[in-house]
Each structure stands twice: as structure tokens, then as C-alpha cells.
């Protein structure tokens, strides 16, 4: 299974903070937003590679971050200590950065097209864990992977959301007793359930042909939820109820709040 991190946006709502720097690499305490997520995902045995799809403007910054956070190989680790110029910390799975070629918010491809771009560039033919890189999470993705293995279908996440106003700004699913998705709506004015959908998905290899042809068959390009909505209508999917919370960093206010609440590593864990 490949982990694909959708990180090609320009985070314009964070203003000068992300004018020349990617939001996923902003610091929360001593770690980054993306780093906290990959710390968990890298430990999942099924994951054999992380793929970060980003834009041309931020690709060099991600490359630099990857170089600083990838374990040296076993042969080199016998020759170099962690006090050397080599990095001995962080991730054991390879990390690939894919540059989508865009340089402005106006010319961005959109999350769905970025996923398709990465799939085509790397000729991917594996199960995919697709994640947005602007959330702090308080559960392990291992549970999500295990759920998909149990159901043997592509899967989305969901969580109960009682606020109608918030449900009107996100994807909302209806499910049966086995958590099979019966229907999904994006930003419904009259939500049919309280199950909101965060931007985390598993698309199994058997469904990748549907994914590849989604946009040409009418799937929306921008939000990652557009693809989930399309897939729900074309294949069987299940929804995993998140076992913990999440903190969505979408603005300057929420970023500073995240720093205040979770900047202390001990408190975060």
C-alpha cells in the first residue's frame, strides 16, 4: 500500500505565513503538521512508500525536508553515527516527492487531478491510502487500514458532527448498520445524517481503474471529497468511524490555536 499525501495547495488563507512555504511543513512544537502524521503512518507494516504530491513552487522545500528526515540505509548506518551530517532520524519507508508543475493558486490542478497526476507519473498499481496534510490526528491510521482489510472494499472515514452549519461545509454520508456507504453529498443544505467525512481515504487496487477515469466521467477536480463522492456512486465503499478526534488547520487562527494546544509534545501524545 502506498501513502499519498495531497499537498499541492497554496494555503492562501494563512496569508504571508504560507506565501512562500507549504502549510504541511509548518511547525507544531518541535515537529511539523505533516511530520506528526507520517510518524504514525510510517509504522504501518502495509505501507511501503510515502508519496507527496505538491506544486512546483514548494517541491524543493519538500525535497529538503525529506532529505533531512529519511533514515540512511542499513549499510550506511554501520559507518555513520547520528552525530554526523547524515540524518538518522524519522522515516524508514522511502518518500517520493512529485511536482505537479503548477506555480500559482490560480493554475492549481485540484486535489483529484493531483492524485491522478501522481498515479500516472509513478505508474501506481497498489492499494492507496490518500491523506490531506493539514490535520492533527488523535488516532492511528493502522485502525483505518485494518478496517479496509476487514471489509475488503475501498473506504472513507467519518465522524459524528452535530452542527448543521459544519455539516453544510463538508461531505456527509448515509450508512447502514455495517457502515456500508449508501450515499454521499458534498456540502448539503439539508444533511441526511450526522456523519461528516474528513479528507482521508483508502482506494483499493481493484478500484483504481474507476479512479483513473473519474474526472473524464464527470468527477469534480478540486476537493478530495469529490472523488469519494464519485466512487460511492460507482463501487461498494465502507466508512470507518474515527476512534479519536482531529484538528483541522485551515486558517491563521486555527494554526495559532494548534500551536497553543498541541505544541507541547508531551501534551499532544
Coordinates of C-alpha atoms in Angstrom, one line a residue:
X1 CA 0.0 0.0 0.0
X2 CA 1.2 3.5 -0.9
X3 CA 0.5 6.5 1.2
X4 CA -0.3 9.5 -1.0
X5 CA -0.1 12.9 0.7
X6 CA -2.1 15.6 -1.2
X7 CA 0.0 18.7 -0.6
X8 CA -0.2 20.8 -3.7
X9 CA -2.4 23.6 -2.4
X10 CA -1.2 27.2 -1.7
X11 CA -3.0 27.7 1.6
X12 CA -3.9 31.3 0.8
X13 CA -6.0 31.7 4.0
X14 CA -2.8 31.6 6.0
X15 CA -1.5 34.7 4.2
X16 CA 2.2 35.6 4.5
X17 CA 2.9 32.5 6.6
X18 CA 2.4 30.3 3.5
X19 CA 3.1 32.7 0.7
X20 CA 6.5 31.0 0.1
X21 CA 6.2 28.0 2.4
X22 CA 4.0 24.9 2.4
X23 CA 1.4 24.6 5.2
X24 CA 2.1 20.9 5.9
X25 CA 5.6 21.8 7.0
X26 CA 4.6 24.5 9.5
X27 CA 5.8 23.7 12.9
X28 CA 3.6 22.5 15.8
X29 CA 6.1 22.3 18.7
X30 CA 9.3 20.6 17.5
X31 CA 7.6 18.7 14.7
X32 CA 5.6 19.7 11.6
X33 CA 2.0 19.1 10.7
X34 CA 3.0 16.5 8.1
X35 CA 5.7 15.1 10.3
X36 CA 3.2 14.2 13.1
X37 CA 1.0 12.4 10.5
X38 CA 3.9 10.4 8.9
X39 CA 5.3 9.5 12.3
X40 CA 2.2 7.3 12.6
X41 CA 1.7 6.1 9.0
X42 CA 5.4 5.1 8.7
X43 CA 4.9 2.5 11.4
X44 CA 2.1 0.7 9.5
X45 CA 3.5 -2.6 8.0
X46 CA 1.3 -2.4 5.0
X47 CA 2.7 0.9 3.9
X48 CA 5.8 0.6 1.7
X49 CA 6.2 4.1 0.4
X50 CA 5.1 7.7 1.1
X51 CA 4.3 9.9 -2.0
X52 CA 4.0 13.6 -1.5
X53 CA 2.3 15.4 -4.4
X54 CA 3.0 19.1 -4.4
X55 CA 3.3 22.1 -6.6
X56 CA 6.4 23.4 -8.4
X57 CA 6.8 26.3 -6.0
X58 CA 7.0 24.1 -2.9
X59 CA 8.6 20.9 -4.3
X60 CA 12.2 22.0 -3.4
X61 CA 11.2 22.7 0.2
X62 CA 9.6 19.3 0.5
X63 CA 12.6 17.6 -1.1
X64 CA 14.8 19.4 1.5
X65 CA 12.5 18.2 4.3
X66 CA 12.6 14.6 3.0
X67 CA 16.4 14.6 2.8
X68 CA 16.6 15.7 6.4
X69 CA 14.1 13.2 7.7
X70 CA 14.9 9.9 5.9
X71 CA 16.8 7.1 7.5
X72 CA 20.2 6.3 6.0
X73 CA 20.2 2.7 4.7
X74 CA 21.4 -0.2 6.8
X75 CA 24.9 -0.4 5.2
X76 CA 25.5 3.3 5.8
X77 CA 24.2 3.1 9.4
X78 CA 27.1 0.9 10.2
X79 CA 29.5 3.6 9.1
X80 CA 27.9 6.8 10.3
X81 CA 26.6 7.9 13.6
X82 CA 23.6 10.1 14.3
X83 CA 26.1 12.9 15.1
X84 CA 27.3 13.0 11.5
X85 CA 25.9 15.1 8.7
X86 CA 23.7 12.2 7.7
X87 CA 20.2 12.1 9.2
X88 CA 19.5 9.1 11.3
X89 CA 16.0 10.1 12.5
X90 CA 12.4 9.7 11.3
X91 CA 11.2 7.6 8.4
X92 CA 12.1 4.1 7.4
X93 CA 9.9 3.9 4.3
X94 CA 11.0 5.7 1.1
X95 CA 9.5 9.2 0.4
X96 CA 8.9 10.4 -3.1
X97 CA 8.1 14.0 -3.9
X98 CA 6.1 14.5 -7.1
X99 CA 6.0 18.0 -8.6
X100 CA 2.7 18.8 -10.4
X101 CA 4.3 21.7 -12.3
X102 CA 1.9 24.5 -11.1
X103 CA 3.2 27.7 -9.6
X104 CA 0.1 29.7 -8.5
X105 CA -3.2 29.1 -6.8
X106 CA -4.9 30.2 -10.0
X107 CA -3.3 27.4 -12.0
X108 CA -3.5 24.6 -9.4
X109 CA -4.7 21.3 -10.7
X110 CA -7.0 20.5 -7.8
X111 CA -6.7 17.6 -5.3
X112 CA -8.3 15.0 -7.5
X113 CA -6.2 15.8 -10.6
X114 CA -3.1 15.9 -8.4
X115 CA -3.9 12.3 -7.2
X116 CA -4.3 11.2 -10.8
X117 CA -1.1 13.0 -11.8
X118 CA 0.9 11.2 -9.2
X119 CA -0.7 7.8 -10.1
X120 CA 0.2 8.4 -13.8
X121 CA 3.8 9.7 -13.1
X122 CA 4.7 6.8 -10.9
X123 CA 2.5 4.2 -12.7
X124 CA 0.9 3.2 -9.4
X125 CA -1.0 -0.1 -9.2
X126 CA -1.3 -0.6 -5.5
X127 CA -3.8 0.0 -2.7
X128 CA -3.7 3.7 -1.8
X129 CA -4.0 5.5 1.5
X130 CA -4.8 9.1 0.4
X131 CA -4.5 11.8 3.1
X132 CA -4.7 15.6 3.3
X133 CA -1.7 17.1 5.1
X134 CA -3.3 19.8 7.2
X135 CA -4.7 17.9 10.1
X136 CA -3.5 16.9 13.5
X137 CA -4.9 13.4 14.3
X138 CA -5.5 11.7 17.6
X139 CA -5.8 8.1 16.4
X140 CA -3.7 5.7 14.3
X141 CA -4.2 5.1 10.6
X142 CA -3.4 1.5 11.4
X143 CA -7.1 1.1 12.5
X144 CA -8.3 2.5 9.2
X145 CA -6.1 0.1 7.2
X146 CA -7.3 -2.8 9.3
X147 CA -10.9 -1.8 8.7
X148 CA -10.4 -1.7 5.0
X149 CA -8.8 -5.2 5.1
X150 CA -11.8 -6.5 7.1
X151 CA -14.3 -5.0 4.7
X152 CA -12.3 -5.7 1.5
X153 CA -13.6 -2.5 -0.1
X154 CA -12.4 1.0 -0.7
X155 CA -13.1 3.1 2.4
X156 CA -13.6 6.6 3.7
X157 CA -13.5 7.9 7.2
X158 CA -16.4 9.5 9.1
X159 CA -17.1 11.1 12.4
X160 CA -20.3 12.3 14.1
X161 CA -20.9 16.0 13.7
X162 CA -23.9 17.6 15.4
X163 CA -23.5 21.1 14.0
X164 CA -25.7 21.5 10.9
X165 CA -23.7 24.5 9.9
X166 CA -20.5 22.5 9.9
X167 CA -22.2 19.6 8.0
X168 CA -23.2 22.1 5.3
X169 CA -19.5 22.8 4.7
X170 CA -18.3 19.2 4.3
X171 CA -19.1 15.8 2.8
X172 CA -21.9 13.9 4.6
X173 CA -22.6 10.1 4.2
X174 CA -25.5 7.8 4.9
X175 CA -24.5 4.3 6.1
X176 CA -26.2 1.1 7.0
X177 CA -25.6 -1.0 10.2
X178 CA -22.4 -2.5 8.7
X179 CA -21.1 1.0 7.8
X180 CA -21.6 0.4 4.1
X181 CA -22.0 3.8 2.4
X182 CA -25.4 4.2 1.0
X183 CA -24.9 7.7 -0.3
X184 CA -22.8 10.8 0.0
X185 CA -23.4 14.5 -0.5
X186 CA -20.9 17.4 -0.7
X187 CA -21.9 20.4 1.4
X188 CA -25.6 19.5 1.6
X189 CA -28.0 22.3 2.6
X190 CA -30.2 19.6 4.3
X191 CA -27.8 16.9 5.6
X192 CA -29.3 13.4 5.7
X193 CA -27.1 12.3 8.6
X194 CA -24.6 13.5 11.1
X195 CA -21.7 11.5 9.6
X196 CA -19.2 14.0 8.3
X197 CA -16.3 12.9 6.1
X198 CA -12.7 14.1 6.7
X199 CA -10.1 14.0 3.9
X200 CA -8.7 10.5 4.4
X201 CA -9.4 7.6 2.1
X202 CA -8.4 4.1 1.1
X203 CA -8.8 3.2 -2.6
X204 CA -8.1 -0.5 -3.2
X205 CA -6.2 -1.7 -6.3
X206 CA -9.3 -3.2 -7.7
X207 CA -11.0 0.2 -7.9
X208 CA -8.1 2.2 -9.4
X209 CA -9.5 2.0 -12.9
X210 CA -12.5 3.9 -11.6
X211 CA -10.2 6.4 -10.0
X212 CA -8.2 6.9 -13.2
X213 CA -11.2 7.7 -15.3
X214 CA -13.1 9.7 -12.6
X215 CA -12.5 13.2 -13.9
X216 CA -13.2 12.4 -17.5
X217 CA -16.5 10.9 -16.4
X218 CA -17.6 14.0 -14.5
X219 CA -15.9 13.9 -11.1
X220 CA -15.1 17.3 -9.7
X221 CA -11.4 18.2 -9.6
X222 CA -10.8 20.4 -6.6
X223 CA -11.7 18.9 -3.3
X224 CA -10.6 15.3 -2.5
X225 CA -14.2 14.7 -1.3
X226 CA -15.3 15.0 -4.9
X227 CA -13.6 11.7 -5.7
X228 CA -15.0 10.0 -2.7
X229 CA -18.5 11.1 -3.8
X230 CA -17.9 9.8 -7.3
X231 CA -16.6 6.4 -6.0
X232 CA -19.5 5.9 -3.7
X233 CA -21.8 6.1 -6.7
X234 CA -19.7 3.6 -8.7
X235 CA -18.4 0.9 -6.3
X236 CA -19.1 -0.5 -2.8
X237 CA -17.5 1.5 0.0
X238 CA -17.5 1.5 3.7
X239 CA -17.0 4.3 6.2
X240 CA -14.8 3.9 9.3
X241 CA -15.9 5.9 12.3
X242 CA -12.8 7.7 13.6
X243 CA -11.8 6.3 17.0
X244 CA -10.3 9.7 18.0
X245 CA -10.5 13.4 17.2
X246 CA -8.8 15.6 14.7
X247 CA -7.8 19.3 14.5
X248 CA -8.2 20.8 11.1
X249 CA -5.7 23.7 10.4
X250 CA -7.3 25.9 7.8
X251 CA -6.6 29.4 8.9
X252 CA -4.2 31.5 10.8
X253 CA -6.4 31.4 13.9
X254 CA -6.6 27.6 13.9
X255 CA -2.8 27.3 13.3
X256 CA -2.0 29.5 16.3
X257 CA -4.6 27.6 18.3
X258 CA -3.0 24.3 17.3
X259 CA 0.4 25.7 18.4
X260 CA -1.0 26.7 21.8
X261 CA -2.9 23.5 22.4
X262 CA -0.6 20.9 20.9
X263 CA 2.8 22.5 20.7
X264 CA 3.9 20.6 23.8
X265 CA 4.9 17.1 22.6
X266 CA 4.0 15.5 26.0
X267 CA 0.5 17.0 26.0
X268 CA 0.0 16.1 22.3
X269 CA 0.7 12.4 22.9

